Short mmCIF file of C-alpha atoms in Angstrom, two decimals:
data_model
loop_
_atom_site.label_atom_id
_atom_site.label_comp_id
_atom_site.label_asym_id
_atom_site.label_seq_id
_atom_site.Cartn_x
_atom_site.Cartn_y
_atom_site.Cartn_z
CA MET A 1 -2.38 -13.84 -2.04
CA ALA A 2 -4.15 -11.25 -4.19
CA THR A 3 -4.49 -13.06 -7.56
CA ALA A 4 -7.23 -12.94 -10.32
CA GLU A 5 -8.97 -16.11 -8.63
CA ILE A 6 -8.27 -16.93 -5.05
CA ALA A 7 -7.66 -20.83 -4.30
CA SER A 8 -10.66 -22.73 -3.12
CA PHE A 9 -8.86 -24.43 -0.21
CA CYS A 10 -8.32 -22.80 3.29
CA ASN A 11 -4.61 -21.51 3.41
CA ILE A 12 -4.18 -21.95 7.05
CA CYS A 13 -5.44 -25.83 6.76
CA LEU A 14 -2.87 -26.03 3.89
CA THR A 15 0.19 -25.24 6.01
CA ARG A 16 -1.21 -28.26 8.33
CA ASN A 17 -1.51 -30.26 5.34
CA GLN A 18 -5.34 -30.40 5.31
CA HIS A 19 -7.42 -29.87 2.25
CA LYS A 20 -10.75 -27.62 3.36
CA LEU A 21 -12.52 -25.79 0.97
CA ALA A 22 -12.08 -21.95 1.89
CA GLU A 23 -15.25 -19.67 2.44
CA GLU A 24 -14.11 -16.65 3.29
CA TYR A 25 -10.93 -14.58 2.41
CA CYS A 26 -9.38 -11.78 4.21
CA PRO A 27 -7.58 -9.07 2.59
CA GLN A 28 -5.58 -8.03 5.73
CA CYS A 29 -4.11 -11.44 6.09
CA GLU A 30 -4.24 -12.06 2.73
CA GLU A 31 -5.62 -15.64 3.57
CA ALA A 32 -8.41 -17.95 2.53
CA LEU A 33 -10.70 -19.30 5.21
CA CYS A 34 -12.51 -22.37 5.95
CA GLY A 35 -15.81 -22.34 8.08
CA ASP A 36 -13.43 -23.45 11.02
CA CYS A 37 -10.47 -20.79 10.78
CA ARG A 38 -13.07 -18.03 9.79
CA HIS A 39 -14.45 -18.58 13.40
CA HIS A 40 -11.24 -18.49 15.12
CA HIS A 41 -10.43 -15.53 12.78
CA LYS A 42 -13.13 -13.38 14.01
CA ILE A 43 -12.49 -14.01 17.85
CA SER A 44 -8.79 -13.88 17.76
CA LYS A 45 -8.09 -10.78 19.55
CA SER A 46 -5.51 -9.86 16.77
CA THR A 47 -7.79 -10.79 13.88
CA ARG A 48 -11.23 -9.73 15.42
CA SER A 49 -11.26 -6.05 13.46
CA HIS A 50 -10.25 -7.64 10.25
CA GLN A 51 -13.02 -7.56 7.42
CA THR A 52 -13.29 -10.79 5.52
CA ILE A 53 -15.39 -11.19 2.37
CA SER A 54 -17.01 -14.46 0.80
CA LEU A 55 -14.69 -15.78 -2.20
CA GLU A 56 -17.64 -15.36 -4.48
CA LYS A 57 -17.75 -11.32 -3.88
CA TYR A 58 -14.29 -11.30 -3.59
CA ASN A 59 -13.45 -12.61 -6.88
CA LYS A 60 -16.26 -10.25 -8.30
CA LEU A 61 -13.86 -7.26 -7.58
CA PRO A 62 -11.36 -5.65 -10.69
CA SER A 63 -7.82 -7.55 -10.63
CA PHE A 64 -5.98 -4.65 -9.50
CA ILE A 65 -8.29 -4.06 -6.45
CA LYS A 66 -7.29 -7.73 -5.29
CA GLN A 67 -3.35 -7.12 -6.17
CA ILE A 68 -3.14 -4.44 -3.49
CA LYS A 69 -0.82 -5.26 -0.69
CA HIS A 70 -1.95 -4.67 2.86
CA ASN A 71 1.24 -5.19 4.55
CA CYS A 72 4.48 -3.28 4.69
CA GLU A 73 7.04 -5.09 2.39
CA GLU A 74 9.92 -4.16 4.88
CA HIS A 75 8.45 -4.93 8.21
CA ASP A 76 5.71 -7.45 7.07
CA CYS A 77 3.06 -5.57 9.31
CA PHE A 78 -0.32 -4.23 8.39
CA LEU A 79 -0.14 -0.98 6.34
CA GLU A 80 -1.85 1.84 8.39
CA CYS A 81 -0.44 5.26 7.35
CA TYR A 82 -0.24 6.88 4.10
CA CYS A 83 2.10 9.98 3.23
CA LYS A 84 0.90 12.50 1.20
CA CYS A 85 4.72 13.48 0.60
CA HIS A 86 6.44 10.69 -0.76
CA ASP A 87 2.58 9.36 -2.20
CA SER A 88 2.98 5.75 -0.50
CA LEU A 89 1.39 3.76 2.43
CA CYS A 90 3.73 3.16 4.98
CA TYR A 91 3.89 1.01 8.46
CA LYS A 92 4.45 3.10 11.78
CA ARG A 93 7.99 1.91 12.08
CA CYS A 94 8.60 3.62 8.25
CA LEU A 95 7.40 6.85 9.92
CA ILE A 96 10.44 6.76 12.02
CA SER A 97 12.71 5.47 9.85
CA SER A 98 11.87 6.85 6.60
CA HIS A 99 9.09 10.14 6.89
CA LYS A 100 9.92 11.60 10.14
CA GLU A 101 10.17 14.96 7.71
CA CYS A 102 7.18 14.62 6.30
CA LYS A 103 4.56 16.61 7.50
CA GLU A 104 1.83 15.22 5.61
CA THR A 105 1.07 11.73 6.82
CA ILE A 106 -2.59 10.02 7.85
CA PHE A 107 -3.80 6.95 9.50
CA ILE A 108 -6.03 5.41 6.94
CA GLU A 109 -8.34 3.78 9.47
CA ASP A 110 -9.32 7.11 10.87
CA PHE A 111 -9.68 8.80 7.32
CA LEU A 112 -12.12 6.25 6.46
CA THR A 113 -14.08 6.06 9.55
CA PRO A 114 -17.78 6.44 8.90
CA SER A 115 -17.27 9.97 10.68
CA THR A 116 -15.14 11.55 8.09
CA GLY A 117 -17.67 10.15 5.03
CA TYR A 118 -14.35 9.16 3.02
CA HIS A 119 -15.21 6.00 2.15
CA SER A 120 -18.29 7.05 0.08
CA VAL A 121 -16.90 10.42 -0.84
CA ALA A 122 -13.90 8.82 -2.45
CA LEU A 123 -16.23 6.97 -4.47
CA ASP A 124 -18.76 9.36 -4.80
CA ASN A 125 -16.41 11.65 -6.75
CA ILE A 126 -15.54 8.84 -8.99
CA GLU A 127 -19.17 8.31 -9.72
CA LYS A 128 -19.90 12.04 -9.90
CA ALA A 129 -17.27 12.25 -12.57
CA LEU A 130 -18.32 9.23 -14.79
CA LYS A 131 -21.58 11.00 -14.42
CA ASP A 132 -20.45 13.91 -16.20
CA LEU A 133 -18.40 12.00 -18.47
CA GLU A 134 -21.46 9.76 -19.14
CA ILE A 135 -23.72 13.11 -19.93
CA ASN A 136 -20.86 14.70 -22.24
CA ILE A 137 -20.94 11.69 -24.23
CA CYS A 138 -24.45 11.11 -24.86
CA SER A 139 -24.97 14.84 -25.27
CA ALA A 140 -22.30 14.74 -28.28
CA ILE A 141 -23.55 11.39 -29.41
CA LYS A 142 -27.07 13.42 -30.01
CA ASP A 143 -25.28 16.48 -31.25
CA ARG A 144 -23.79 14.44 -33.72
CA ASN A 145 -27.09 12.49 -34.82
CA ARG A 146 -28.45 15.82 -35.34
CA ASN A 147 -25.82 17.21 -37.38
CA LEU A 148 -26.04 14.05 -39.60
CA THR A 149 -29.86 14.74 -39.70
CA GLU A 150 -29.27 18.44 -40.79
CA LEU A 151 -26.79 17.80 -43.19
CA ARG A 152 -29.33 15.61 -44.92
CA GLU A 153 -32.25 17.86 -44.79
CA GLN A 154 -29.66 20.64 -46.05
CA ARG A 155 -28.87 18.35 -49.04
CA GLN A 156 -32.33 17.65 -49.61
CA LYS A 157 -33.24 21.41 -49.58
CA ILE A 158 -30.24 21.84 -51.92
CA SER A 159 -31.45 19.60 -54.16
CA GLU A 160 -34.87 20.97 -54.28
CA GLN A 161 -32.96 24.22 -55.14
CA ILE A 162 -31.18 22.88 -57.81
CA GLN A 163 -34.60 21.37 -59.32
CA GLU A 164 -36.38 25.14 -58.95
CA LYS A 165 -33.16 26.82 -60.45
CA ARG A 166 -33.05 24.00 -63.39
CA HIS A 167 -36.66 25.02 -64.29
CA GLU A 168 -35.50 28.51 -64.71
CA ILE A 169 -32.88 27.51 -67.61
CA ASN A 170 -32.56 25.57 -70.58
CA THR A 171 -32.45 21.73 -70.72
CA ARG A 172 -28.85 22.36 -71.92
CA LEU A 173 -27.95 22.77 -67.96
CA ASP A 174 -28.73 19.16 -66.94
CA ASN A 175 -25.34 17.93 -67.35
CA LEU A 176 -24.34 20.80 -64.99
CA GLU A 177 -26.91 19.67 -62.57
CA ASP A 178 -26.10 15.85 -62.25
CA ALA A 179 -22.51 17.12 -61.37
CA LEU A 180 -23.32 19.35 -58.62
CA LEU A 181 -25.94 16.61 -57.15
CA GLU A 182 -22.74 14.32 -57.55
CA LYS A 183 -20.41 16.42 -55.68
CA ALA A 184 -23.37 17.89 -52.96
CA SER A 185 -23.33 13.46 -52.25
CA ALA A 186 -19.73 12.78 -52.22
CA MET A 187 -19.68 16.03 -49.71
CA GLU A 188 -22.36 14.49 -47.82
CA ASN A 189 -20.70 11.21 -47.71
CA GLU A 190 -17.61 12.46 -46.64
CA TYR A 191 -18.37 14.53 -43.92
CA CYS A 192 -20.67 12.13 -42.82
CA LEU A 193 -18.45 9.44 -42.58
CA LYS A 194 -16.31 11.87 -40.32
CA ILE A 195 -19.15 12.19 -38.07
CA ASP A 196 -19.60 8.43 -37.94
CA GLU A 197 -16.11 7.87 -36.89
CA VAL A 198 -16.40 10.37 -34.11
CA ILE A 199 -19.70 8.70 -32.97
CA ALA A 200 -17.74 5.31 -32.82
CA LYS A 201 -14.96 6.98 -30.87
CA LEU A 202 -17.62 8.23 -28.15
CA GLU A 203 -19.42 4.98 -28.03
CA ASP A 204 -16.17 3.68 -27.32
CA GLU A 205 -15.20 5.95 -24.38
CA LYS A 206 -19.02 5.27 -23.39
CA LYS A 207 -18.18 1.59 -23.08
CA LYS A 208 -14.96 2.43 -21.09
CA VAL A 209 -17.24 4.41 -18.55
CA ASP A 210 -19.86 1.83 -18.35
CA GLU A 211 -17.09 -0.79 -17.11
CA ILE A 212 -15.74 1.79 -14.69
CA LYS A 213 -19.08 2.32 -13.24
CA GLU A 214 -19.53 -1.35 -12.73
CA GLU A 215 -16.28 -1.96 -11.12
CA VAL A 216 -16.74 1.05 -8.92
CA ASP A 217 -20.68 -0.50 -7.97
CA SER A 218 -18.80 -3.57 -6.97
CA VAL A 219 -15.38 -1.89 -5.22
CA LYS A 220 -18.37 0.27 -3.26
CA MET A 221 -20.31 -3.37 -2.21
CA PHE A 222 -17.27 -5.75 -1.20
CA ALA A 223 -13.88 -4.08 -1.44
CA SER A 224 -12.17 -3.33 2.17
CA ASN A 225 -11.60 0.03 3.37
CA LEU A 226 -7.80 -0.11 2.22
CA GLN A 227 -8.38 -1.45 -1.25
CA ILE A 228 -11.31 1.83 -1.55
CA PHE A 229 -8.62 4.04 -0.57
CA ILE A 230 -5.89 2.61 -3.18
CA GLY A 231 -8.37 1.53 -6.02
CA THR A 232 -9.87 5.21 -6.06
CA LYS A 233 -6.10 6.42 -7.26
CA THR A 234 -6.41 4.00 -10.22
CA PHE A 235 -10.41 4.98 -10.82
CA GLN A 236 -9.62 8.29 -10.64
CA GLU A 237 -6.53 7.92 -13.28
CA ASN A 238 -8.99 5.69 -15.94
CA VAL A 239 -11.68 8.56 -15.42
CA SER A 240 -9.01 11.46 -16.30
CA THR A 241 -8.16 9.53 -19.18
CA ASN A 242 -11.78 9.24 -20.63
CA GLU A 243 -12.20 12.65 -19.53
CA ILE A 244 -8.87 13.97 -21.76
CA ASN A 245 -10.11 11.42 -24.75
CA VAL A 246 -13.38 13.22 -24.88
CA GLN A 247 -12.20 16.45 -24.68
CA GLU A 248 -9.38 16.25 -27.36
CA LEU A 249 -12.09 15.38 -29.62
CA CYS A 250 -13.72 18.71 -28.75
CA ASP A 251 -10.34 20.62 -28.67
CA ASN A 252 -9.35 19.11 -32.10
CA GLY A 253 -12.60 19.88 -33.85
CA LYS A 254 -13.94 16.72 -34.51
CA LEU A 255 -17.01 17.99 -32.74
CA ASN A 256 -17.43 21.04 -35.04
CA ASN A 257 -20.70 21.36 -36.75
CA TYR A 258 -20.85 20.92 -40.52
CA THR A 259 -23.25 22.56 -42.84
CA MET A 260 -23.73 22.26 -46.60
CA GLU A 261 -25.32 24.94 -48.60
CA CYS A 262 -25.23 25.41 -52.20
CA THR A 263 -24.39 28.68 -54.03
CA PHE A 264 -25.55 29.73 -57.61
CA ASN A 265 -23.57 31.34 -60.23
CA ASP A 266 -24.90 35.24 -60.33
CA LYS A 267 -24.61 35.67 -64.05
CA LEU A 268 -26.70 32.01 -64.50
CA GLU A 269 -29.49 33.74 -66.43
CA GLU A 270 -27.39 36.19 -68.35
CA LEU A 271 -25.29 33.53 -69.26
CA ARG A 272 -26.70 30.60 -69.95
CA ASN A 273 -24.48 29.49 -72.71
CA GLU A 274 -21.45 30.42 -71.11
CA VAL A 275 -21.86 28.77 -67.73
CA LYS A 276 -19.19 26.13 -67.05
CA VAL A 277 -20.43 24.88 -63.61
CA PHE A 278 -24.14 24.69 -62.43
CA GLY A 279 -23.16 25.96 -58.59
CA ASP A 280 -21.01 24.75 -55.97
CA ILE A 281 -21.11 22.88 -52.45
CA LYS A 282 -19.28 23.60 -49.51
CA VAL A 283 -19.38 22.65 -45.97
CA ASP A 284 -18.90 24.77 -43.44
CA ASN A 285 -16.77 23.59 -40.37
CA CYS A 286 -17.95 26.18 -38.13
CA TYR A 287 -18.90 26.62 -34.11
CA LYS A 288 -19.91 24.03 -31.88
CA HIS A 289 -23.50 23.42 -30.95
CA ILE A 290 -22.45 21.57 -27.62
CA SER A 291 -20.34 22.62 -24.87
CA PHE A 292 -18.59 20.08 -21.89
CA SER A 293 -19.59 20.35 -18.40
CA TRP A 294 -17.05 18.97 -16.06
CA LYS A 295 -18.90 19.18 -12.30
CA GLY A 296 -16.24 16.93 -10.56
CA ASP A 297 -14.16 18.23 -7.57
CA LYS A 298 -10.88 18.20 -8.83
CA SER A 299 -9.58 19.41 -5.32
CA ALA A 300 -11.15 16.78 -3.29
CA GLN A 301 -8.61 14.28 -5.00
CA LEU A 302 -6.50 12.56 -2.28
CA TYR A 303 -3.40 11.78 -4.62
CA LYS A 304 -1.61 14.35 -5.43
CA SER A 305 2.14 14.59 -7.21
CA MET A 306 4.95 15.97 -4.85
CA LEU A 307 5.43 19.64 -5.79
CA GLY A 308 7.54 21.06 -3.35
CA ALA A 309 11.64 21.32 -3.94
CA LYS A 310 13.66 19.18 -2.09
CA SER A 311 15.73 20.87 0.97
CA ILE A 312 19.29 20.91 0.86
CA GLU A 313 19.06 19.20 4.28
CA ASN A 314 17.44 16.02 2.79
CA ILE A 315 20.29 15.56 -0.33
CA ASN A 316 22.35 12.49 -0.01
CA VAL A 317 25.70 12.27 -1.24
CA THR A 318 27.17 9.56 -2.92
CA LEU A 319 30.73 8.95 -3.16
CA VAL A 320 31.62 8.75 -7.23
CA ARG A 321 35.21 8.71 -7.32
CA LYS A 322 38.61 8.89 -5.29
CA ILE A 323 41.67 10.69 -5.88
CA ASN A 324 45.00 10.37 -4.24
CA ILE A 325 47.05 13.19 -4.29
CA MET A 326 50.68 12.08 -4.18
CA SER A 327 52.84 15.33 -3.54
CA MET A 328 51.56 19.00 -3.48
CA ALA A 329 54.11 22.22 -4.22
CA PHE A 330 53.17 25.52 -2.68
CA LEU A 331 53.76 28.86 -4.23
CA ASP A 332 54.80 31.76 -2.35
CA VAL A 333 52.77 34.49 -3.18
CA PRO A 334 53.88 37.99 -1.45
CA TYR A 335 51.19 39.25 0.60
CA GLN A 336 50.29 43.18 -0.18
CA LYS A 337 47.49 44.94 1.59
CA LEU A 338 44.78 46.10 -0.65
CA GLU A 339 44.06 49.57 -0.31
CA THR A 340 40.17 50.53 -0.08
#
């Protein structure tokens, strides 16, 4: 019963047409338990090793964690092993029937025991990646805000330069000055808008990071070992997606530094009556002031795609069509020994 909200009645009592409020939930049995059934569950030989959790805490877990099945669909037995070759969970019997040739199979409980430290390492890698992602996003936002201030300061400096130059020539240049200032403001608005759009995207990615961090915290506190084992893969995929989104902003030039400056006509003083424009405004889409640092250990990821080619011994042949030959003619070909 891996649903978004666990029912409030004990599943075992419901089978006896009794309605008792459930207090805890066993992910391995996939059943809610009342106080009496919970006590029997803890002392029963077959279930005493199960890890139960209160319904309140269980419902705080991410939905994809609660939807993880603990039993093999084929044998209806507890999933104990993981096959790296097929990237799938399996029961002991599955190892014999479907994974005899697989060399990379592990017992989940052995892999997640405190001695191995993977319980914390698996989520620590996620948290490290999230931390790197958050740091990079915050750094990018800070850099974009710096560029906004820089553009405004540069525009102000250009305005002062224009004013200084204007006083050196006659009042006939007033209209040209206004046109140039208008262009400076237009380009400022244009590129500031672009930067604001990038900041909005970065803040959206940061929001996603915060959500994943909350989910990781709840998983660390309340999820079972198997749920952590399977949930880590989803966390890795989500974090990887966020990393790709942020890196794409950098690769696509969205984090390039915009600088705005003014250039004047060299012949301005000599050709006062012939000057058509007061100057020009341009924005350089130049080098970046920041670089991202991804310190997460990619080699520590448990889930890896199967890259090896299939052996010819493992190829199964399927009958597609059967051809019946009614008659066959034989052609006598003279035998002649070939000389070598």
